[in-house]
């Protein structure tokens, strides 16, 4: 599927350091490339049933920053992202609004592309719709049946059977390491909140996730080797990441609401399919709140990128406001943030278009920016480094303006 238009990224002389990022599995920063010169990134994409909100934007911006830091350090980056263009929340929204689910998905994917373009987010090399991969996913599920990882559960409202993954059948690896493993109670709660069905009768373990949903009347379905139906959520990301990037990938990314069950189950599926870990590292962004609650399509407390742009926001200011927070923190958006980012940007613009100041420490500022971003994507530190340069009378050399663009994605001047 078509992604979106790539922003231009200037070449900056020299290279930044190899980035480290916080790996949820081990609870500390790591170099996920493990000495390799290729970096393969998979980021879980949107479920396209509503407009891109600031939480989505912040998540994709964090992985855009990782991509920029890798490129600046000289890596070849391969990036794949899915879009969950068939799933319960999308079908429910389409039914509620009396629209065709495919039209709804297509229109929201289109909006998402425009928002990503406006924010100058690097596009994935491979942007993959789940509906284009159903046969491949079914093939993988058939393999899991043959190898004893998938089993059927009686499904009275369908002619076929739903298929589930047996979490107790040993696999080589999961996403969460020993230190980060959750207790069973927490897993059951999160599973119920995040698309799982621990109370479904007939499962071997309440935590077993759905691999395949057999066709139901009025629901979209595909004819495949595991019968008519549609894929479960976690298997889609395991199969797409493995097919497009090869396992193990360097980083599996998404918001912290995907740590469990989504990334844990995706990793279990990948291990059962390929005897490989899904990823070298699992990187998660914090949740952004608005008016005291996590921004969410289902809660309705949305601040959308489109809404801010329509109100006249400079997309660079939205970017700068988001970059002023640490990607891994949970934080709350306040209405004044855009105004304060807009003021900061005006100062930076004036500085970049003036030629005054001393140029002797400009290289140090370039190095400082690179070091901050490579240190677990410390964009607030990078923003502070630019502020210090502006306030301290450093001249805005072309390399300095370019490194702000290359790493922070903001063209000033
Ligand atoms: N389609 C699945 C992933 S395969 C999905 O979670 N879609 S989503 O549209 O619900 O979310 C898209 C991305 O935005 C995910 O990485 C999710 O973790 C992230 N996200 C959702 N809400 C927030 C929020 N409030 N703050 C930060 N990130 C968020
Ligand atoms: Zn995913």
Coordinates of C-alpha atoms and ligand atoms in Angstrom, one line a residue:
X1 CA 0.0 0.0 0.0
X2 CA 1.1 3.6 -0.6
X3 CA 2.7 5.2 2.4
X4 CA 3.1 9.0 2.4
X5 CA 5.5 11.5 1.0
X6 CA 8.9 11.5 2.6
X7 CA 10.2 14.8 4.0
X8 CA 13.7 15.9 2.8
X9 CA 16.4 15.1 5.4
X10 CA 19.6 17.1 5.0
X11 CA 23.0 15.4 5.2
X12 CA 25.1 16.6 8.1
X13 CA 28.9 16.2 7.9
X14 CA 30.1 13.4 10.1
X15 CA 28.0 10.9 12.1
X16 CA 26.2 10.9 15.3
X17 CA 26.8 8.1 18.0
X18 CA 25.0 4.8 17.8
X19 CA 21.7 5.3 19.5
X20 CA 20.6 3.5 22.6
X21 CA 16.9 3.1 23.5
X22 CA 15.0 1.8 26.5
X23 CA 14.1 -1.9 26.0
X24 CA 11.0 -2.8 27.9
X25 CA 12.1 -6.5 28.0
X26 CA 15.2 -5.8 30.1
X27 CA 14.1 -2.4 31.6
X28 CA 17.2 -0.5 30.5
X29 CA 18.7 1.3 27.5
X30 CA 20.4 -0.9 24.9
X31 CA 21.9 -0.6 21.4
X32 CA 19.3 -2.8 19.7
X33 CA 21.4 -3.2 16.6
X34 CA 23.9 -5.3 18.6
X35 CA 26.8 -4.2 16.4
X36 CA 25.0 -4.7 13.0
X37 CA 25.0 -1.9 10.5
X38 CA 21.4 -2.5 9.5
X39 CA 18.4 -1.5 11.6
X40 CA 15.0 -3.0 10.9
X41 CA 12.1 -1.2 12.5
X42 CA 8.5 -2.3 12.8
X43 CA 6.0 0.0 14.4
X44 CA 2.4 -1.0 15.1
X45 CA 0.2 1.2 12.9
X46 CA -3.2 2.7 13.5
X47 CA -6.6 1.1 13.5
X48 CA -8.2 3.5 11.1
X49 CA -11.6 4.4 12.5
X50 CA -11.0 7.9 13.8
X51 CA -8.7 10.9 13.3
X52 CA -5.0 10.9 14.3
X53 CA -4.8 12.3 17.8
X54 CA -1.8 13.7 19.6
X55 CA -1.1 10.3 21.3
X56 CA -0.7 8.7 17.9
X57 CA 1.3 11.6 16.6
X58 CA 3.7 11.4 19.6
X59 CA 4.2 7.7 19.1
X60 CA 5.0 7.9 15.4
X61 CA 7.2 10.9 16.1
X62 CA 9.3 9.0 18.6
X63 CA 10.0 6.3 16.1
X64 CA 10.6 8.9 13.4
X65 CA 13.3 10.3 15.8
X66 CA 14.8 6.8 16.2
X67 CA 14.9 6.5 12.4
X68 CA 16.6 9.9 12.1
X69 CA 19.1 9.0 14.8
X70 CA 20.0 5.7 13.1
X71 CA 20.4 7.4 9.7
X72 CA 22.6 10.1 11.3
X73 CA 24.7 7.3 12.8
X74 CA 25.2 5.8 9.4
X75 CA 22.8 2.8 9.6
X76 CA 20.7 1.5 6.7
X77 CA 17.2 1.6 8.1
X78 CA 14.3 -0.6 6.9
X79 CA 11.0 0.4 8.3
X80 CA 7.6 -1.4 8.1
X81 CA 4.3 -0.4 9.6
X82 CA 0.9 -2.1 9.4
X83 CA -2.6 -0.7 9.4
X84 CA -5.2 -2.8 11.2
X85 CA -7.8 -2.2 8.6
X86 CA -10.1 -5.0 9.8
X87 CA -10.8 -5.4 13.5
X88 CA -13.7 -5.1 15.9
X89 CA -13.4 -1.4 16.9
X90 CA -13.4 -0.4 13.2
X91 CA -16.4 -2.7 12.4
X92 CA -18.3 -1.4 15.4
X93 CA -17.6 2.2 14.5
X94 CA -18.7 1.7 10.9
X95 CA -21.9 -0.1 12.1
X96 CA -22.6 2.7 14.6
X97 CA -22.3 5.4 12.0
X98 CA -24.0 3.4 9.2
X99 CA -21.0 3.6 6.9
X100 CA -19.2 0.9 5.0
X101 CA -16.2 -0.4 7.0
X102 CA -13.9 -0.3 4.0
X103 CA -14.8 3.3 3.2
X104 CA -14.3 4.3 6.8
X105 CA -10.8 2.7 6.9
X106 CA -9.8 4.2 3.5
X107 CA -10.8 7.7 4.6
X108 CA -9.1 7.5 7.9
X109 CA -5.9 6.1 6.4
X110 CA -6.0 9.0 4.0
X111 CA -6.3 11.5 6.8
X112 CA -3.5 9.7 8.7
X113 CA -1.2 10.0 5.7
X114 CA -1.9 13.8 5.4
X115 CA -1.3 14.3 9.1
X116 CA 2.0 12.3 9.0
X117 CA 3.0 14.4 5.9
X118 CA 2.2 17.7 7.7
X119 CA 4.3 16.6 10.7
X120 CA 7.2 15.6 8.4
X121 CA 7.2 12.0 9.8
X122 CA 9.5 9.7 7.9
X123 CA 7.2 7.1 6.1
X124 CA 7.7 3.4 6.4
X125 CA 9.4 1.7 3.3
X126 CA 6.6 -0.8 3.6
X127 CA 3.1 0.3 4.6
X128 CA 1.1 -2.9 4.9
X129 CA -2.7 -3.2 5.1
X130 CA -3.8 -6.3 7.1
X131 CA -6.5 -6.9 4.5
X132 CA -3.8 -7.4 1.9
X133 CA -2.1 -10.1 4.0
X134 CA -5.0 -12.3 5.1
X135 CA -3.8 -15.3 3.0
X136 CA -0.3 -15.1 4.4
X137 CA -1.6 -14.8 7.9
X138 CA -3.9 -17.8 7.4
X139 CA -1.0 -19.8 6.1
X140 CA 1.0 -19.0 9.3
X141 CA -2.0 -20.0 11.4
X142 CA -2.3 -23.3 9.5
X143 CA 1.4 -24.0 10.4
X144 CA 0.6 -23.2 14.0
X145 CA -2.2 -25.8 13.9
X146 CA 0.2 -28.4 12.4
X147 CA 2.8 -27.7 15.1
X148 CA 0.2 -27.9 17.9
X149 CA 0.2 -24.2 18.9
X150 CA -3.2 -23.5 17.5
X151 CA -6.4 -25.2 18.6
X152 CA -10.1 -24.7 17.9
X153 CA -12.8 -23.6 20.3
X154 CA -16.4 -24.5 19.6
X155 CA -18.1 -21.6 18.0
X156 CA -21.9 -21.9 18.1
X157 CA -22.6 -18.8 16.1
X158 CA -20.5 -19.8 13.1
X159 CA -20.1 -22.8 10.8
X160 CA -16.4 -22.8 11.5
X161 CA -14.4 -22.7 14.6
X162 CA -12.4 -19.9 16.1
X163 CA -8.7 -20.7 16.6
X164 CA -6.7 -19.8 19.6
X165 CA -3.0 -19.8 20.5
X166 CA -1.8 -22.1 23.3
X167 CA 0.3 -19.8 25.5
X168 CA 1.4 -22.7 27.7
X169 CA 3.0 -24.7 24.9
X170 CA 6.7 -23.7 25.2
X171 CA 8.2 -21.3 22.7
X172 CA 11.8 -20.1 22.6
X173 CA 11.1 -16.6 23.6
X174 CA 8.5 -13.9 24.6
X175 CA 8.8 -10.2 24.5
X176 CA 8.9 -9.7 28.3
X177 CA 12.1 -10.9 30.0
X178 CA 12.1 -12.3 33.5
X179 CA 12.5 -8.9 35.1
X180 CA 9.6 -7.3 33.2
X181 CA 7.2 -10.2 33.3
X182 CA 3.7 -9.3 34.7
X183 CA 1.8 -11.3 37.3
X184 CA -1.1 -13.4 36.1
X185 CA -3.7 -11.1 37.7
X186 CA -2.4 -8.1 35.8
X187 CA -2.2 -10.1 32.6
X188 CA -5.8 -11.2 32.9
X189 CA -7.0 -7.6 33.6
X190 CA -5.0 -6.1 30.7
X191 CA -6.1 -8.9 28.4
X192 CA -9.8 -8.1 29.1
X193 CA -9.2 -4.4 28.6
X194 CA -7.2 -4.6 25.4
X195 CA -9.1 -6.8 23.0
X196 CA -8.7 -10.2 24.7
X197 CA -11.5 -12.5 25.9
X198 CA -10.3 -14.2 29.1
X199 CA -13.9 -15.3 29.8
X200 CA -14.5 -17.1 26.6
X201 CA -15.7 -20.6 27.3
X202 CA -13.7 -23.6 25.9
X203 CA -10.2 -22.0 25.9
X204 CA -7.3 -24.0 27.5
X205 CA -6.1 -20.9 29.3
X206 CA -8.0 -17.6 29.7
X207 CA -4.9 -15.8 28.4
X208 CA -4.8 -17.7 25.1
X209 CA -5.3 -15.1 22.4
X210 CA -7.5 -15.4 19.3
X211 CA -5.6 -16.3 16.1
X212 CA -8.5 -16.6 13.7
X213 CA -12.1 -15.6 14.0
X214 CA -14.4 -17.8 12.0
X215 CA -16.9 -16.1 9.7
X216 CA -20.1 -14.7 11.3
X217 CA -23.1 -13.4 9.5
X218 CA -22.7 -9.7 8.6
X219 CA -18.9 -9.7 9.3
X220 CA -16.2 -9.5 6.6
X221 CA -14.4 -12.7 6.0
X222 CA -11.9 -14.3 3.6
X223 CA -11.8 -17.9 2.2
X224 CA -8.5 -19.3 3.3
X225 CA -6.9 -22.6 4.1
X226 CA -8.0 -22.3 7.8
X227 CA -11.6 -21.8 6.6
X228 CA -13.6 -18.6 6.1
X229 CA -12.9 -15.8 8.6
X230 CA -10.5 -13.1 9.6
X231 CA -7.3 -12.8 11.5
X232 CA -6.8 -12.0 15.2
X233 CA -4.8 -9.0 16.2
X234 CA -1.4 -10.2 17.4
X235 CA -0.7 -12.7 14.6
X236 CA -1.0 -10.0 12.0
X237 CA 2.0 -8.0 13.3
X238 CA 4.1 -11.2 13.8
X239 CA 3.6 -12.2 10.2
X240 CA 3.9 -8.8 8.6
X241 CA 7.1 -8.0 10.6
X242 CA 8.7 -11.3 9.8
X243 CA 7.7 -11.3 6.1
X244 CA 8.8 -7.7 5.4
X245 CA 11.8 -7.4 7.6
X246 CA 13.1 -10.9 8.6
X247 CA 13.3 -12.1 12.2
X248 CA 14.5 -11.0 14.5
X249 CA 13.8 -7.4 13.7
X250 CA 15.9 -4.7 15.5
X251 CA 13.1 -2.9 17.3
X252 CA 9.4 -3.6 17.7
X253 CA 7.7 -0.3 18.6
X254 CA 4.4 1.1 19.8
X255 CA 2.7 2.8 22.7
X256 CA 3.0 1.3 26.2
X257 CA -0.6 0.1 25.9
X258 CA 0.7 -2.5 23.5
X259 CA 3.3 -4.0 25.9
X260 CA 0.7 -6.6 27.0
X261 CA -0.9 -8.5 25.5
X262 CA -0.1 -7.3 22.0
X263 CA 3.7 -7.3 21.8
X264 CA 4.0 -10.2 24.2
X265 CA 1.6 -12.4 22.1
X266 CA 3.1 -11.2 18.8
X267 CA 6.5 -12.3 20.1
X268 CA 5.2 -15.7 21.3
X269 CA 3.6 -16.2 17.8
X270 CA 6.8 -15.3 16.0
X271 CA 8.8 -17.7 18.2
X272 CA 6.4 -20.5 17.5
X273 CA 6.5 -19.7 13.8
X274 CA 10.1 -19.1 13.2
X275 CA 12.0 -20.2 16.3
X276 CA 13.3 -16.7 16.5
X277 CA 12.7 -13.8 18.8
X278 CA 10.4 -11.2 17.2
X279 CA 12.8 -8.4 18.1
X280 CA 16.1 -7.5 19.7
X281 CA 14.3 -4.8 21.7
X282 CA 10.8 -3.7 22.5
X283 CA 10.5 0.1 22.7
X284 CA 7.4 1.8 24.1
X285 CA 6.1 5.3 24.1
X286 CA 4.3 6.8 27.1
X287 CA 0.6 7.5 27.0
X288 CA -0.5 11.1 26.4
X289 CA -3.5 12.4 28.4
X290 CA -5.8 15.3 27.9
X291 CA -8.2 16.7 30.5
X292 CA -6.9 14.1 33.0
X293 CA -7.4 11.0 31.0
X294 CA -5.4 9.1 28.4
X295 CA -6.3 10.4 24.9
X296 CA -8.3 7.7 23.3
X297 CA -10.6 7.3 20.4
X298 CA -12.9 5.3 22.6
X299 CA -13.0 7.9 25.4
X300 CA -13.6 10.7 22.9
X301 CA -11.2 13.2 24.6
X302 CA -9.5 13.8 21.3
X303 CA -7.0 16.5 20.4
X304 CA -6.4 15.8 16.8
X305 CA -3.6 16.9 14.6
X306 CA -6.1 17.9 12.0
X307 CA -8.1 20.1 14.5
X308 CA -4.9 21.9 15.5
X309 CA -3.9 22.5 11.9
X310 CA -7.3 23.7 11.0
X311 CA -7.1 26.2 13.8
X312 CA -4.0 27.6 12.1
X313 CA -1.2 25.8 14.0
X314 CA 2.2 25.7 12.4
X315 CA 2.9 21.9 12.0
X316 CA 6.4 22.6 13.1
X317 CA 5.1 23.9 16.4
X318 CA 3.0 20.8 17.0
X319 CA 6.2 18.8 16.4
X320 CA 8.2 20.9 18.7
X321 CA 5.6 20.8 21.4
X322 CA 5.7 17.0 21.3
X323 CA 9.5 16.8 21.1
X324 CA 9.6 18.9 24.3
X325 CA 8.5 15.8 26.2
X326 CA 10.4 12.6 26.8
X327 CA 9.0 9.9 24.5
X328 CA 8.9 7.3 27.2
X329 CA 7.1 9.4 29.8
X330 CA 3.3 9.5 30.3
X331 CA 2.3 13.2 30.1
X332 CA -0.6 15.4 29.8
X333 CA -1.2 17.9 27.0
X334 CA -2.3 21.3 28.1
X335 CA -3.8 23.9 25.8
X336 CA -0.9 26.3 26.4
X337 CA 1.7 24.0 25.0
X338 CA 1.1 24.9 21.4
X339 CA 1.4 28.6 22.1
X340 CA 4.7 28.1 24.0
X341 CA 6.1 25.9 21.2
X342 CA 5.1 28.6 18.7
X343 CA 7.0 31.3 20.7
X344 CA 10.1 29.1 20.9
X345 CA 9.9 28.4 17.2
X346 CA 9.7 32.2 16.5
X347 CA 12.9 32.7 18.5
X348 CA 14.6 29.8 16.6
X349 CA 13.5 31.2 13.2
X350 CA 14.8 34.6 14.0
X351 CA 18.1 33.2 15.2
X352 CA 18.4 31.0 12.1
X353 CA 17.8 33.9 9.7
X354 CA 20.1 36.3 11.5
X355 CA 23.9 35.8 10.9
X356 CA 25.2 37.2 14.2
X357 CA 27.1 35.5 17.0
X358 CA 30.2 33.4 17.4
X359 CA 30.7 30.4 15.2
X360 CA 33.5 28.8 17.2
X361 CA 31.2 26.6 19.4
X362 CA 28.7 25.7 16.6
X363 CA 30.4 22.3 16.2
X364 CA 30.0 21.6 19.9
X365 CA 26.3 22.3 19.7
X366 CA 26.0 19.9 16.7
X367 CA 27.7 17.2 18.7
X368 CA 25.6 17.9 21.8
X369 CA 22.4 17.6 19.7
X370 CA 23.5 14.3 18.3
X371 CA 24.5 13.0 21.7
X372 CA 21.2 14.0 23.3
X373 CA 19.1 12.3 20.5
X374 CA 21.2 9.2 20.5
X375 CA 20.8 8.9 24.3
X376 CA 17.4 7.2 24.4
X377 CA 15.9 9.9 22.2
X378 CA 16.4 12.7 24.7
X379 CA 14.6 15.3 22.5
X380 CA 13.9 17.6 25.5
X381 CA 17.7 17.7 26.0
X382 CA 18.2 18.4 22.3
X383 CA 15.6 21.2 22.4
X384 CA 17.4 22.7 25.5
X385 CA 20.7 22.5 23.6
X386 CA 19.2 24.6 20.8
X387 CA 17.7 27.0 23.3
X388 CA 21.2 27.4 25.0
X389 CA 22.8 28.1 21.7
X390 CA 20.2 30.7 20.7
X391 CA 20.4 32.4 24.1
X392 CA 24.2 32.1 24.3
X393 CA 24.9 33.9 21.1
X394 CA 26.2 30.9 19.0
X395 CA 25.9 31.7 15.3
X396 CA 23.4 29.7 13.4
X397 CA 25.8 27.9 10.9
X398 CA 24.4 25.9 8.0
X399 CA 25.5 22.6 9.8
X400 CA 23.6 23.7 12.9
X401 CA 20.4 24.5 11.1
X402 CA 20.7 21.3 9.1
X403 CA 21.2 19.1 12.2
X404 CA 18.1 20.6 13.8
X405 CA 16.3 19.6 10.6
X406 CA 17.9 16.1 10.3
X407 CA 17.3 15.0 13.9
X408 CA 14.3 17.0 15.1
X409 CA 12.6 17.3 11.6
X410 CA 12.2 21.0 12.0
X411 CA 13.4 23.4 9.3
X412 CA 14.1 26.8 10.9
X413 CA 14.9 30.1 9.4
Ligands
LIG1 N1 -3.6 -1.1 15.2 C1 -3.1 -1.3 16.6 C2 -1.6 -1.7 16.6 S1 -1.3 -3.1 15.6 C3 -3.3 0.0 17.4 O1 -3.0 -0.1 18.6 N2 -3.9 1.0 16.8 S2 -4.3 2.4 17.5 O2 -4.8 3.2 16.5 O3 -5.1 2.1 18.6 O4 -3.0 3.0 18.0 C4 -1.9 3.4 17.2 C5 -0.6 3.7 18.0 O5 -0.8 4.8 18.8 C6 -0.2 2.5 18.9 O6 1.2 2.4 18.9 C7 -0.7 3.0 20.2 O7 0.1 2.4 21.3 C8 -0.5 4.5 20.1 N3 -1.4 5.3 21.0 C9 -2.7 5.2 21.2 N4 -3.2 6.1 22.1 C10 -2.1 6.7 22.5 C11 -1.9 7.8 23.5 N5 -2.9 8.3 24.2 N6 -0.6 8.2 23.7 C12 0.4 7.7 23.0 N7 0.3 6.7 22.1 C13 -0.9 6.2 21.9
LIG2 ZN1 0.7 -4.3 16.1

